[in-house]
Tab-separated table of C-alpha atoms in Angstrom:
chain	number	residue	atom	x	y	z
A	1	UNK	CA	-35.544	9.305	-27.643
A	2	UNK	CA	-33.089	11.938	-28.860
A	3	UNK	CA	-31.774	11.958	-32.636
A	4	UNK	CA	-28.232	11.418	-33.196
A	5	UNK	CA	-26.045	14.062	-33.883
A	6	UNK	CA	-23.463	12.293	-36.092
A	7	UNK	CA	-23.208	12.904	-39.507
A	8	UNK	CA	-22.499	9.309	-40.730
A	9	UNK	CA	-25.254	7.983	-37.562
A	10	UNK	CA	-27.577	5.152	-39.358
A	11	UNK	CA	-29.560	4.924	-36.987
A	12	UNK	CA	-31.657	8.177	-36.263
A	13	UNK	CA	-33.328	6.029	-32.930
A	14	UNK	CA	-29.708	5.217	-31.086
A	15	UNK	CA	-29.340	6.170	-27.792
A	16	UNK	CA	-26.417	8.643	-27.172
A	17	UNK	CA	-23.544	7.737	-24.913
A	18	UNK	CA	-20.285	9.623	-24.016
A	19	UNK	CA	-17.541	8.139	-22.375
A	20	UNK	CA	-14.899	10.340	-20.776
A	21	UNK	CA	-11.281	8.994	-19.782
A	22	UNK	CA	-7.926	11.101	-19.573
A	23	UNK	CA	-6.153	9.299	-21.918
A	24	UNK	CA	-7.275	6.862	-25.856
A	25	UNK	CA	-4.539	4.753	-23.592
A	26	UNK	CA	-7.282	3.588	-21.020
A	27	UNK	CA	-9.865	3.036	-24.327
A	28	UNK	CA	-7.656	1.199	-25.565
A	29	UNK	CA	-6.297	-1.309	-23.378
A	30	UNK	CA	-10.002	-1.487	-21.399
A	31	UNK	CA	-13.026	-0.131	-23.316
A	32	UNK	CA	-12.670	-1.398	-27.267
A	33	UNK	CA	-14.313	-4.381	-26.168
A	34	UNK	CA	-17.433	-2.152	-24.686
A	35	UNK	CA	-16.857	0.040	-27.613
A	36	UNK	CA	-17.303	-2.651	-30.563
A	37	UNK	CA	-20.667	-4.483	-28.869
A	38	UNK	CA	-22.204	-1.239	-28.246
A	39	UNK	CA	-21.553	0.718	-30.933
A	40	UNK	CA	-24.473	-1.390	-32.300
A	41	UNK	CA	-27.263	0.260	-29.977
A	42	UNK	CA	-25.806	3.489	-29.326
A	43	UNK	CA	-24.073	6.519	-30.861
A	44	UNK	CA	-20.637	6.746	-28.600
A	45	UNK	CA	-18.806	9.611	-28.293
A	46	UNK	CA	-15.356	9.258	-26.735
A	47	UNK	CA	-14.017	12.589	-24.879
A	48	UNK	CA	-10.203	12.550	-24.032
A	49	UNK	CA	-7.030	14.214	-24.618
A	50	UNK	CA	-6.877	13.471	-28.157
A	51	UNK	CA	-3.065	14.778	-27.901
A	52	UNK	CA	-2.260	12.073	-25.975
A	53	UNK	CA	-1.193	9.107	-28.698
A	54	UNK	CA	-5.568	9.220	-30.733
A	55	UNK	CA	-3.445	6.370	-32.811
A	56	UNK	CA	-4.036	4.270	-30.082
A	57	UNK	CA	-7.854	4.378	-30.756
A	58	UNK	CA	-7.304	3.571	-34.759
A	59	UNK	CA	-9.213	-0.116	-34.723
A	60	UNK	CA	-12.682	1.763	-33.619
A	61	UNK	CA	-12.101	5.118	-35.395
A	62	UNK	CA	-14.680	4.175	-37.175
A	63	UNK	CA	-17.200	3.310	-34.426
A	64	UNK	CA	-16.741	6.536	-32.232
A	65	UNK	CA	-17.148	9.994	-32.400
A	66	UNK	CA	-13.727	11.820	-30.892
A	67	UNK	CA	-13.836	15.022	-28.835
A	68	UNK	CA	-10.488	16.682	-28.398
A	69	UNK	CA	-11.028	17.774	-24.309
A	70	UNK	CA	-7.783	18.179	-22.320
A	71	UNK	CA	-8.226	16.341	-18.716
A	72	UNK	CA	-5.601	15.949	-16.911
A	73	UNK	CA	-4.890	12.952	-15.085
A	74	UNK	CA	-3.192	14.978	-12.250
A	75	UNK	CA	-4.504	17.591	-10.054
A	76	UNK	CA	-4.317	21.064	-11.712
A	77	UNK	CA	-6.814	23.447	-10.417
A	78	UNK	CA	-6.711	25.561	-13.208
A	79	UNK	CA	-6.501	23.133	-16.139
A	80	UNK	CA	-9.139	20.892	-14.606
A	81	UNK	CA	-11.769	23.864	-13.886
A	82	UNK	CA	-11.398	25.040	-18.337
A	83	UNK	CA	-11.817	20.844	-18.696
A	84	UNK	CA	-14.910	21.020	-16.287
A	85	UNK	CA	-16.271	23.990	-18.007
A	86	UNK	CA	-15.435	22.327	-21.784
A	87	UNK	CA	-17.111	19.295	-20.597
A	88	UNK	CA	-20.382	20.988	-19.766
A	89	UNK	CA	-20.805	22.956	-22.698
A	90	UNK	CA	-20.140	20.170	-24.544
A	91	UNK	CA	-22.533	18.050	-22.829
A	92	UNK	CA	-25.757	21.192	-23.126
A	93	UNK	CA	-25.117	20.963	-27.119
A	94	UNK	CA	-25.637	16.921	-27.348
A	95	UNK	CA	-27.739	16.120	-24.905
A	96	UNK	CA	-26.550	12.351	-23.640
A	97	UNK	CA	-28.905	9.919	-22.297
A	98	UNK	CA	-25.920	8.357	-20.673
A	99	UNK	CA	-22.321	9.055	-19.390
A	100	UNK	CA	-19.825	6.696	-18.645
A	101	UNK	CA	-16.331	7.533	-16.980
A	102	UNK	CA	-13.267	5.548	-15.754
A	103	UNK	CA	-10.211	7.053	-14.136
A	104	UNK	CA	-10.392	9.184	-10.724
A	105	UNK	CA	-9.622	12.479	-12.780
A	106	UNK	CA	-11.888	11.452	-15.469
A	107	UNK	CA	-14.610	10.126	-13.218
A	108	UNK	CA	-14.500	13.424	-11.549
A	109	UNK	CA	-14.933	15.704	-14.320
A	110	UNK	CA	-17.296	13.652	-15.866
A	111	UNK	CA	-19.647	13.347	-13.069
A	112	UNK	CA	-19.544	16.459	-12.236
A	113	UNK	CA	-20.250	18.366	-15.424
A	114	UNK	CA	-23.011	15.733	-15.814
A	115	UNK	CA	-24.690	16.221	-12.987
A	116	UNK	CA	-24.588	19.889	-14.103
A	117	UNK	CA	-25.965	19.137	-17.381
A	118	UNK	CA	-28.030	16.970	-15.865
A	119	UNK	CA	-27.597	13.602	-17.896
A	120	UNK	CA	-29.776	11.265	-16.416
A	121	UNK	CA	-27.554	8.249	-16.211
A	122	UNK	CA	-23.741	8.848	-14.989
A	123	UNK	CA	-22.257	5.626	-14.278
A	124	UNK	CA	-18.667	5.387	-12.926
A	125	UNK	CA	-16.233	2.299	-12.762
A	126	UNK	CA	-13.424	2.402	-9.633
A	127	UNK	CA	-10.374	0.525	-10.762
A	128	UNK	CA	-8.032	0.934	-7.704
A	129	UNK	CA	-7.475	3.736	-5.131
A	130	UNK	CA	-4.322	5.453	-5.272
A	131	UNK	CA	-5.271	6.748	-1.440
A	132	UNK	CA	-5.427	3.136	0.361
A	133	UNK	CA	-1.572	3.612	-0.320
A	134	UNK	CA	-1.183	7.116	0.479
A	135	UNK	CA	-0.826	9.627	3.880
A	136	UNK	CA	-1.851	12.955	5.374
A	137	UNK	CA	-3.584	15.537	3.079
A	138	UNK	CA	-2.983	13.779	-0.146
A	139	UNK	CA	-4.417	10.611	1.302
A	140	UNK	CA	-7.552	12.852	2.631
A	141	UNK	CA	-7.911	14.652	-0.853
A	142	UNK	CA	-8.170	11.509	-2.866
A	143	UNK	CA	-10.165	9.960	-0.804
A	144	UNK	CA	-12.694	13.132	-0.625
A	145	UNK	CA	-12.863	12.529	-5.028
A	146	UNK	CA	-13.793	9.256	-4.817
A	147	UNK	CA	-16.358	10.189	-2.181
A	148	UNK	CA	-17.784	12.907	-4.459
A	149	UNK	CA	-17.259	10.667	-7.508
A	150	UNK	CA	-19.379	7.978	-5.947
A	151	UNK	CA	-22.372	10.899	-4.881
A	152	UNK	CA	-22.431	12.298	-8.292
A	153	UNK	CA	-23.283	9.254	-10.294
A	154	UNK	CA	-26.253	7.453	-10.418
A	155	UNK	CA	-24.396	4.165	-10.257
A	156	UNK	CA	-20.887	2.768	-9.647
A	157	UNK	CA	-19.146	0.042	-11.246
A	158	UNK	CA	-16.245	-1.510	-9.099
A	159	UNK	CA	-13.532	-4.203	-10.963
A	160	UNK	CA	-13.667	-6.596	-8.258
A	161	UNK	CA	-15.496	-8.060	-5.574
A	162	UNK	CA	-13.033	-7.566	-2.368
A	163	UNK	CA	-12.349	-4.061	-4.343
A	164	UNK	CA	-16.089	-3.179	-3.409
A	165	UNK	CA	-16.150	-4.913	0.127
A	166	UNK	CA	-13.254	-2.498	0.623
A	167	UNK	CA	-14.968	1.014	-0.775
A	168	UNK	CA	-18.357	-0.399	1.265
A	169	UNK	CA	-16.431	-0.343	4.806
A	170	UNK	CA	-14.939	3.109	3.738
A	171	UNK	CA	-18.315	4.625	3.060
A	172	UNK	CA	-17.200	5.661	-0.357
A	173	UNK	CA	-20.171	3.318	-2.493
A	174	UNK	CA	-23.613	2.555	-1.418
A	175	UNK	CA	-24.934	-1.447	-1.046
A	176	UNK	CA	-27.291	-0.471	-3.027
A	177	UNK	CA	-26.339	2.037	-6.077
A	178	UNK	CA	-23.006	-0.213	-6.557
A	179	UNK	CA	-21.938	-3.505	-8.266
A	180	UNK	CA	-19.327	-5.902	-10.327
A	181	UNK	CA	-19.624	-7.184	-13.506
A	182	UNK	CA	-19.992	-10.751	-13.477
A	183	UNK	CA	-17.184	-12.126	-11.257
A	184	UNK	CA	-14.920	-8.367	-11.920
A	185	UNK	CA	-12.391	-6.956	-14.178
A	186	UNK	CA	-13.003	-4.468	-16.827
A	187	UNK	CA	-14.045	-5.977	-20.377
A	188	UNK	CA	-12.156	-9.151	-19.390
A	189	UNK	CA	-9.574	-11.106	-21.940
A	190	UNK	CA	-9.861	-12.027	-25.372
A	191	UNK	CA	-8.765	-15.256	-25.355
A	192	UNK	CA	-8.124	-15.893	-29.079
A	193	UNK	CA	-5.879	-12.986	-28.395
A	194	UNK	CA	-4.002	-14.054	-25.036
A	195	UNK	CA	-3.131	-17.882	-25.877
A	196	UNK	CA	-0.160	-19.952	-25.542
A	197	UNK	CA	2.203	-20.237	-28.490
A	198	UNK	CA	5.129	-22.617	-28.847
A	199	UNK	CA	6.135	-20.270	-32.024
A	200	UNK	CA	5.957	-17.151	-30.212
A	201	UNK	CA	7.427	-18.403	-26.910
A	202	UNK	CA	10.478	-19.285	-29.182
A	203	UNK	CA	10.493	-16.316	-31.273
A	204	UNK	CA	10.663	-13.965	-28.058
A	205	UNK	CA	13.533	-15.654	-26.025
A	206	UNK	CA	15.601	-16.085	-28.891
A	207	UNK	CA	15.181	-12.858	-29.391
A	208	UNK	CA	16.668	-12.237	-25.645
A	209	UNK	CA	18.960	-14.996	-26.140
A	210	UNK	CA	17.073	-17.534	-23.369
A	211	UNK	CA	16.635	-20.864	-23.552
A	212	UNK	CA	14.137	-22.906	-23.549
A	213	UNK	CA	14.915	-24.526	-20.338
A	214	UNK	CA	15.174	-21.077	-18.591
A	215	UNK	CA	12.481	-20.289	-15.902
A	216	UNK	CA	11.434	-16.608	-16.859
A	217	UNK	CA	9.447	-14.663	-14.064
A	218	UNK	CA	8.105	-11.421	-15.740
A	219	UNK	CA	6.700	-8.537	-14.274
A	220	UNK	CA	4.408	-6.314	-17.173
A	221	UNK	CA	3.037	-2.807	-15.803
A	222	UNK	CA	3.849	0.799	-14.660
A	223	UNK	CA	7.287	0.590	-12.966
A	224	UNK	CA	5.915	2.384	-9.687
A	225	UNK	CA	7.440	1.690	-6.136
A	226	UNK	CA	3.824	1.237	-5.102
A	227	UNK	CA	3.406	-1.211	-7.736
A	228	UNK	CA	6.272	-3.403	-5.869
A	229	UNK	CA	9.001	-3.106	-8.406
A	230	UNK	CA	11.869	-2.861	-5.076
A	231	UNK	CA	10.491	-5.845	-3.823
A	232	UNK	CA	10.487	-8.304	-6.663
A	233	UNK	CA	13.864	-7.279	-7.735
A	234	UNK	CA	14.950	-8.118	-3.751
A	235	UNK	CA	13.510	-11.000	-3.724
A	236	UNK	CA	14.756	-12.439	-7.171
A	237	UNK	CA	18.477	-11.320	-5.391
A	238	UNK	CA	17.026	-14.182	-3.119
A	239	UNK	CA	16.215	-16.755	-5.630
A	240	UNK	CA	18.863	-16.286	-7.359
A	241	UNK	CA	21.317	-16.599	-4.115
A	242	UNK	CA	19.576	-20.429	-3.659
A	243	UNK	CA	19.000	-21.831	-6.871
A	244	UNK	CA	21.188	-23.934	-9.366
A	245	UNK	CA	18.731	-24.157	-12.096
A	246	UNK	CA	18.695	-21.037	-14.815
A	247	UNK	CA	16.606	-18.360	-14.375
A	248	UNK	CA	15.532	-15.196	-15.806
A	249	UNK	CA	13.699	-11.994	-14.619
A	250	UNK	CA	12.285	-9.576	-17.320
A	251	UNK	CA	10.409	-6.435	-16.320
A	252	UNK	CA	8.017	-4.820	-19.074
A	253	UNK	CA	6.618	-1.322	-18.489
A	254	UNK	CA	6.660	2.390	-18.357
A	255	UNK	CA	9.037	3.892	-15.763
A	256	UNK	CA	7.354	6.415	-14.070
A	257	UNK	CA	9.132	6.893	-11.464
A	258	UNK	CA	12.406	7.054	-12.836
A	259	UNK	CA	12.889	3.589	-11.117
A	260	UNK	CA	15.598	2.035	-13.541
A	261	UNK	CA	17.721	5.000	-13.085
A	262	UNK	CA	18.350	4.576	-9.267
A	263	UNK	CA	22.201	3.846	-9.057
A	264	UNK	CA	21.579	1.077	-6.726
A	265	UNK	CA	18.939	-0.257	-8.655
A	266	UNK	CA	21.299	-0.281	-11.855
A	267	UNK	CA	24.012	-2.336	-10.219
A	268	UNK	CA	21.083	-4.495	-9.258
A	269	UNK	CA	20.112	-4.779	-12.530
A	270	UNK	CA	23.642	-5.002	-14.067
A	271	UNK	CA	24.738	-8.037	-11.332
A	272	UNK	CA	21.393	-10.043	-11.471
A	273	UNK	CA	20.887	-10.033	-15.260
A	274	UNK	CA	17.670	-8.551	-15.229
A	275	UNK	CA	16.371	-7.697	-18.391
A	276	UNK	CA	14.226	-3.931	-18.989
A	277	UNK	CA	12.014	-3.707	-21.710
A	278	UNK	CA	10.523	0.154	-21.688
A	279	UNK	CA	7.076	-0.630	-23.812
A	280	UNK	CA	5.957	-3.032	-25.533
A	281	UNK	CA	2.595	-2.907	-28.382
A	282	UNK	CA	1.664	-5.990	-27.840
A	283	UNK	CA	1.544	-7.897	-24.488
A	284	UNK	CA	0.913	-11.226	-25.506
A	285	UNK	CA	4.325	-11.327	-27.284
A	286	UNK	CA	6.343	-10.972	-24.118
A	287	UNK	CA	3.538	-12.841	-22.148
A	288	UNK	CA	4.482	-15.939	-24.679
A	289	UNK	CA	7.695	-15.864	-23.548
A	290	UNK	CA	7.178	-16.052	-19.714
A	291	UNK	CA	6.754	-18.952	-17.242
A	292	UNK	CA	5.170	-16.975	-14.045
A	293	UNK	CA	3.845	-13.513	-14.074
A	294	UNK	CA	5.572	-11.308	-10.831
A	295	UNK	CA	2.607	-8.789	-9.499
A	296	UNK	CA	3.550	-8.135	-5.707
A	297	UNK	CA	1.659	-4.808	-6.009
A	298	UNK	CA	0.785	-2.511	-2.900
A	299	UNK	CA	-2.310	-1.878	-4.324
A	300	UNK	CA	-4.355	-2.905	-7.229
A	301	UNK	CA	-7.905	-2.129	-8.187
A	302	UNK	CA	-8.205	-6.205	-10.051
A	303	UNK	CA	-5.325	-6.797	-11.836
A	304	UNK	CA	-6.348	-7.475	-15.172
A	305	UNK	CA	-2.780	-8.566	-16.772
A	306	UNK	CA	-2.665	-11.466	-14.228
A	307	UNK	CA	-6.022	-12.766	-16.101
A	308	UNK	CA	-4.226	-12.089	-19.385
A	309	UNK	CA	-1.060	-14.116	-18.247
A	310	UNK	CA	-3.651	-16.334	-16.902
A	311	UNK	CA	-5.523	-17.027	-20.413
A	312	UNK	CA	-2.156	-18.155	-21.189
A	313	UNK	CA	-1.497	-20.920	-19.072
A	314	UNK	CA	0.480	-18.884	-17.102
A	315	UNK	CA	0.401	-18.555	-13.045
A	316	UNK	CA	0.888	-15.234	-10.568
A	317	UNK	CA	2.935	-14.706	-7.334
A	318	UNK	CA	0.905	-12.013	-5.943
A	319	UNK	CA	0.391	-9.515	-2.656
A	320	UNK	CA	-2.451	-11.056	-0.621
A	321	UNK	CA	-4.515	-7.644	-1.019
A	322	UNK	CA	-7.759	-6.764	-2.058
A	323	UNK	CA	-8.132	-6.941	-6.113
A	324	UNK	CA	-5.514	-9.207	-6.822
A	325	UNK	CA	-7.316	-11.808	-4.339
A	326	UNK	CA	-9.638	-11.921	-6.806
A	327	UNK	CA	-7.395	-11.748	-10.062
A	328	UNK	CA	-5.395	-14.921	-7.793
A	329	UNK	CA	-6.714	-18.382	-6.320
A	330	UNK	CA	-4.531	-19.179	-3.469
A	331	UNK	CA	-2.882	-22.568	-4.423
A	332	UNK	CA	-4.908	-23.004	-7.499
A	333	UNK	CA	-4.358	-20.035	-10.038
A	334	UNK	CA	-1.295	-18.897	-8.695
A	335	UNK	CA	0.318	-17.933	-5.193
A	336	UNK	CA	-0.374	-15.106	-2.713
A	337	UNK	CA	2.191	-14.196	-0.604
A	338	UNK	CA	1.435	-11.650	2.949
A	339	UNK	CA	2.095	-8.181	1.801
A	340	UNK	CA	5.444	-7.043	1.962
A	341	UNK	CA	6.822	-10.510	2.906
A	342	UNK	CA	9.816	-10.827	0.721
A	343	UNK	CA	11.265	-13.748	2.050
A	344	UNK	CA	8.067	-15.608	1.170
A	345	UNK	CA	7.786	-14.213	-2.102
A	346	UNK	CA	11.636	-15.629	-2.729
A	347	UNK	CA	10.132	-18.518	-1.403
A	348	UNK	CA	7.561	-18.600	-3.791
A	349	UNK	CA	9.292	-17.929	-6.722
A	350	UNK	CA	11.819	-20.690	-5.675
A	351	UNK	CA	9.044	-23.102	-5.444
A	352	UNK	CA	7.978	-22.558	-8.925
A	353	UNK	CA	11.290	-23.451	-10.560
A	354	UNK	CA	11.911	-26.287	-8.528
A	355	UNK	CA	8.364	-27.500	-8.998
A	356	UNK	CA	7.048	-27.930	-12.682
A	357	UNK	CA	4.315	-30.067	-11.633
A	358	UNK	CA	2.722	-27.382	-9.608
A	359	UNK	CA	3.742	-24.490	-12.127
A	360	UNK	CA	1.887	-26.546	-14.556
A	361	UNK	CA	-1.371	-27.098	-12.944
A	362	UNK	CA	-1.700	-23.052	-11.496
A	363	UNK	CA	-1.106	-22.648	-15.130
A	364	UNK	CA	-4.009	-25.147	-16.612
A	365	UNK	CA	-6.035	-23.634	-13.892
A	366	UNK	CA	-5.642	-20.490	-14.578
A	367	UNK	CA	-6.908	-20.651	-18.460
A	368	UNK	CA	-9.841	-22.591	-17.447
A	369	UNK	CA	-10.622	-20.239	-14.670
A	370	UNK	CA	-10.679	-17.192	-17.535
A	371	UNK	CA	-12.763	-19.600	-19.503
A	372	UNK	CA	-15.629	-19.773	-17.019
A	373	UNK	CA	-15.215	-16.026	-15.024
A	374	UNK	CA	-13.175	-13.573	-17.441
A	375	UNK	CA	-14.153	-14.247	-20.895
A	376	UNK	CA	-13.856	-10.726	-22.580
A	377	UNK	CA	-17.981	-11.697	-23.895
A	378	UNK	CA	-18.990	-12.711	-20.453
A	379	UNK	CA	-17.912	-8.954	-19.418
A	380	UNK	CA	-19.247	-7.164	-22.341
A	381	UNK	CA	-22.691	-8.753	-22.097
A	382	UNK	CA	-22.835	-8.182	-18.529
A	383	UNK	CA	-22.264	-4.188	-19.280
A	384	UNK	CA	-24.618	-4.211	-22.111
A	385	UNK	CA	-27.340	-5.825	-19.929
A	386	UNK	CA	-26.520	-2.992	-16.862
A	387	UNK	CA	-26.716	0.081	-19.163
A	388	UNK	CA	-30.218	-1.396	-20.467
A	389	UNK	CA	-31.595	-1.904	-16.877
A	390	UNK	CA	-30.379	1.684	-16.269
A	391	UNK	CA	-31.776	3.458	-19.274
C-alpha cells in the first residue's frame, strides 16, 4: 500500500483517492456525504477550480486535501489540454490507488490523465447527457466524450436505473463494467436535513407575503430552456386561466440562459405573479415553503431535488423521461406527464389544487419512498462497499 502524502495524514496505511470535478459546487451539493464516510479509510484529495467559490467546500476543509487545477466545464481546446497536462503531473507525484470523477468535462480529464498515469482504478459517475437533447456536430461531439469517458475507466457509475438502460442501447457503458447505487441518485438525501417544518413553511411565505391557504408550485434548478422553464411558466398561464382557488408559482435557480430577461417572458412574469428567486444557500428553506415541486425537464440524469422535495412530504409533476421516471412513481410519488404535453401538465397542476387528498398521499408517499430507496446512508454505504470490491 502506498504512504500518504499529507502532512496532517494519521494514518500512514490509507489508501489514496483523488476526486476531480470542475467546480467545489458539484462537491458540495453531491459528494460531502462520500467525502465525510470515507475520509475514514482513505486520504482524499479533491482537484477543482479552487477559484470557483473553495467556500463552498468549508464543512470538510478539514477532511480533504485541495488542489487548485483549472478545468473548465466547457470545451476549450487550449485550456483543457494545460488542465490535462496539470492533471497528469499531478497524478506521477502522488501516485493514487484510485480516481473518482463526476461531470462530462471532469470525467474526461480525469480519465484520461489517469489512464496516462496509469491509476489502477478510474471510476466515473454519468449524471445526465447534455447530447440526448442536442443536434448535428455538437450532439456527435458529446456523445463521442461520453464514449471515451466510458472506455477510459475501469468502471462507470450511472444515477439511475432507466439512465443506464438508456447509455446500454447507445453503446456508451458496458453490461458488465457499469452499475447504480442501490436504487440511483448520487449520495441520496439527508433526511434530518430535508424535513417538513410548520415553522419554516411559515417563516418563508410570510416572508413572500403568501398565505397559508395558497397552493405554491415551485420549480428549484438551473433556469435552462432544456430544463423546461418555457413550459411550466405556459402551463401555469393555464392553471391560472381555470382556477378560482389562490395560487402561487415561485422559481428558484441560476439563470443561465438569460431566461428572466426575455421581454416576453417578463410580461409573463409581471401578469402571472410569478415570483424569481436568483440563489438560494439553503434549499430546504424554500422547499418548506412549497406544496408541489414543478420539474418538466427535457432531460435529466435522476433528479435528485425531486427526492429532496420528496423527503419533505412534498410531490413532483414531472416529464415522463428517463431519470426522472425513476426520481417519480406515476400516481404514487408524484405525476408524470408525456414530454412536452403542456396541456396535461396544466392539467396536472390543476388537479393538485383542487385535490388535497391526493396531494397529500403523493406527498406521504414520497417521504416514505426516500426512507426505504434514497436515504443519504443507504447511498454512501453502497459507494463505500463498490470502491472496496474494486480496490
Amino acid at each position: 500500500m502506498n504512504k500518504s502524502k499529507f502532512p496532517n495524514a494519521t494514518d500512514p496505511m490509507k489508501k489514496q483517492m483523488a476526486i476531480v470535478v470542475t467546480s467545489p459546487m458539484i462537491a458540495k451539493f453531491f459528494l460531502i456525504p462520500h467525502i465525510k464516510l470515507l475520509s475514514n479509510s482513505y486520504d482524499i484529495t479533491l482537484i477543482s477550480n479552487m477559484k470557483s467559490n473553495a467556500n463552498y467546500l468549508d464543512n470538510i476543509i478539514d477532511k480533504v486535501q485541495l488542489i487548485d487545477i483549472n478545468i473548465q466545464r466547457d470545451i476549450r481546446l487550449f485550456a483543457d489540454i494545460y488542465s490535462l497536462i496539470s492533471l497528469v503531473k499531478h497524478f506521477n507525484k502522488m501516485n493514487y490507488d484510485l480516481v473518482y470523477s463526476i461531470t462530462p468535462k471532469g470525467g474526461l480529464i480525469a480519465t484520461m490523465a489517469g489512464r496516462i498515469s496509469g491509476i489502477p482504478v478510474r471510476i466515473h459517475t454519468f449524471t445526465g447527457q447534455v447530447w440526448a437533447t442536442s443536434n448535428g456536430m455538437k450532439k456527435n461531439l458529446l456523445k463521442l466524450f461520453d464514449k471515451l469517458i466510458s472506455l477510459l475507466s475501469s468502471f462507470i457509475l450511472v444515477d439511475s436505473i432507466s439512465q443506464r438502460r438508456y447509455l446500454l442501447a447507445k453503446n456508451i457503458i458496458s453490461e458488465t463494467k457499469s452499475s447504480v447505487l442501490a436504487s440511483g441518485s448520487i449520495s441520496g438525501v439527508d433526511m434530518d436535513r430535508f424535513i417538513a417544518n410548520s415553522e419554516s413553511r411559515l417563516l418563508f411565505r410570510s416572508s413572500r407575503n403568501i398565505s397559508n391557504e395558497t397552493i405554491v408550485f415551485l420549480y428549484l434548478g438551473r433556469l435552462k430552456k432544456d430544463k423546461g422553464i418555457f413550459d411550466l411558466i405556459e402551463a401555469y398561464g393555464k392553471l391560472l386561466n381555470d382556477v378560482q382557488s389562490k395560487t402561487k408559482l415561485i422559481i428558484v435557480g441560476p439563470d443561465e440562459e438569460g431566461i428572466i430577461n426575455l421581454l416576453h417572458i417578463k410580461v409573463a412574469i409581471e401578469r402571472m405573479g410569478i415570483v424569481y428567486i436568483p440563489y438560494v444557500a439553503n434549499p430546504e428553506c424554500v422547499l418548506a415553503g412549497a406544496d408541489v415541486l414543478c420539474l418538466p425537464s427535457y432531460r435529466e440524469g435522476f433528479g435528485n431535488v425531486v427526492i429532496e422535495a420528496a423527503s419533505m412530504g412534498i410531490p413532483t409533476i414531472g416529464y415522463k423521461i428517463y431519470g426522472l421516471t425513476d426520481a417519480i412513481v406515476d400516481g404514487e410519488t408524484g405525476l408524470c406527464v408525456e414530454l412536452g404535453d403542456i396541456d396535461k401538465y396544466s392539467a396536472r397542476m390543476h388537479e393538485l389544487v383542487s385535490n388535497n387528498a391526493l396531494r397529500t398521499r403523493l406527498g406521504n408517499n414520497s417521504r416514505q419512498r426516500v426512507a426505504e430507496k434514497f436515504n443519504e446512508a443507504i447511498l454512501t454505504n453502497a459507494f463505500q462497499e463498490l470502491l472496496l470490491s474494486k480496490l
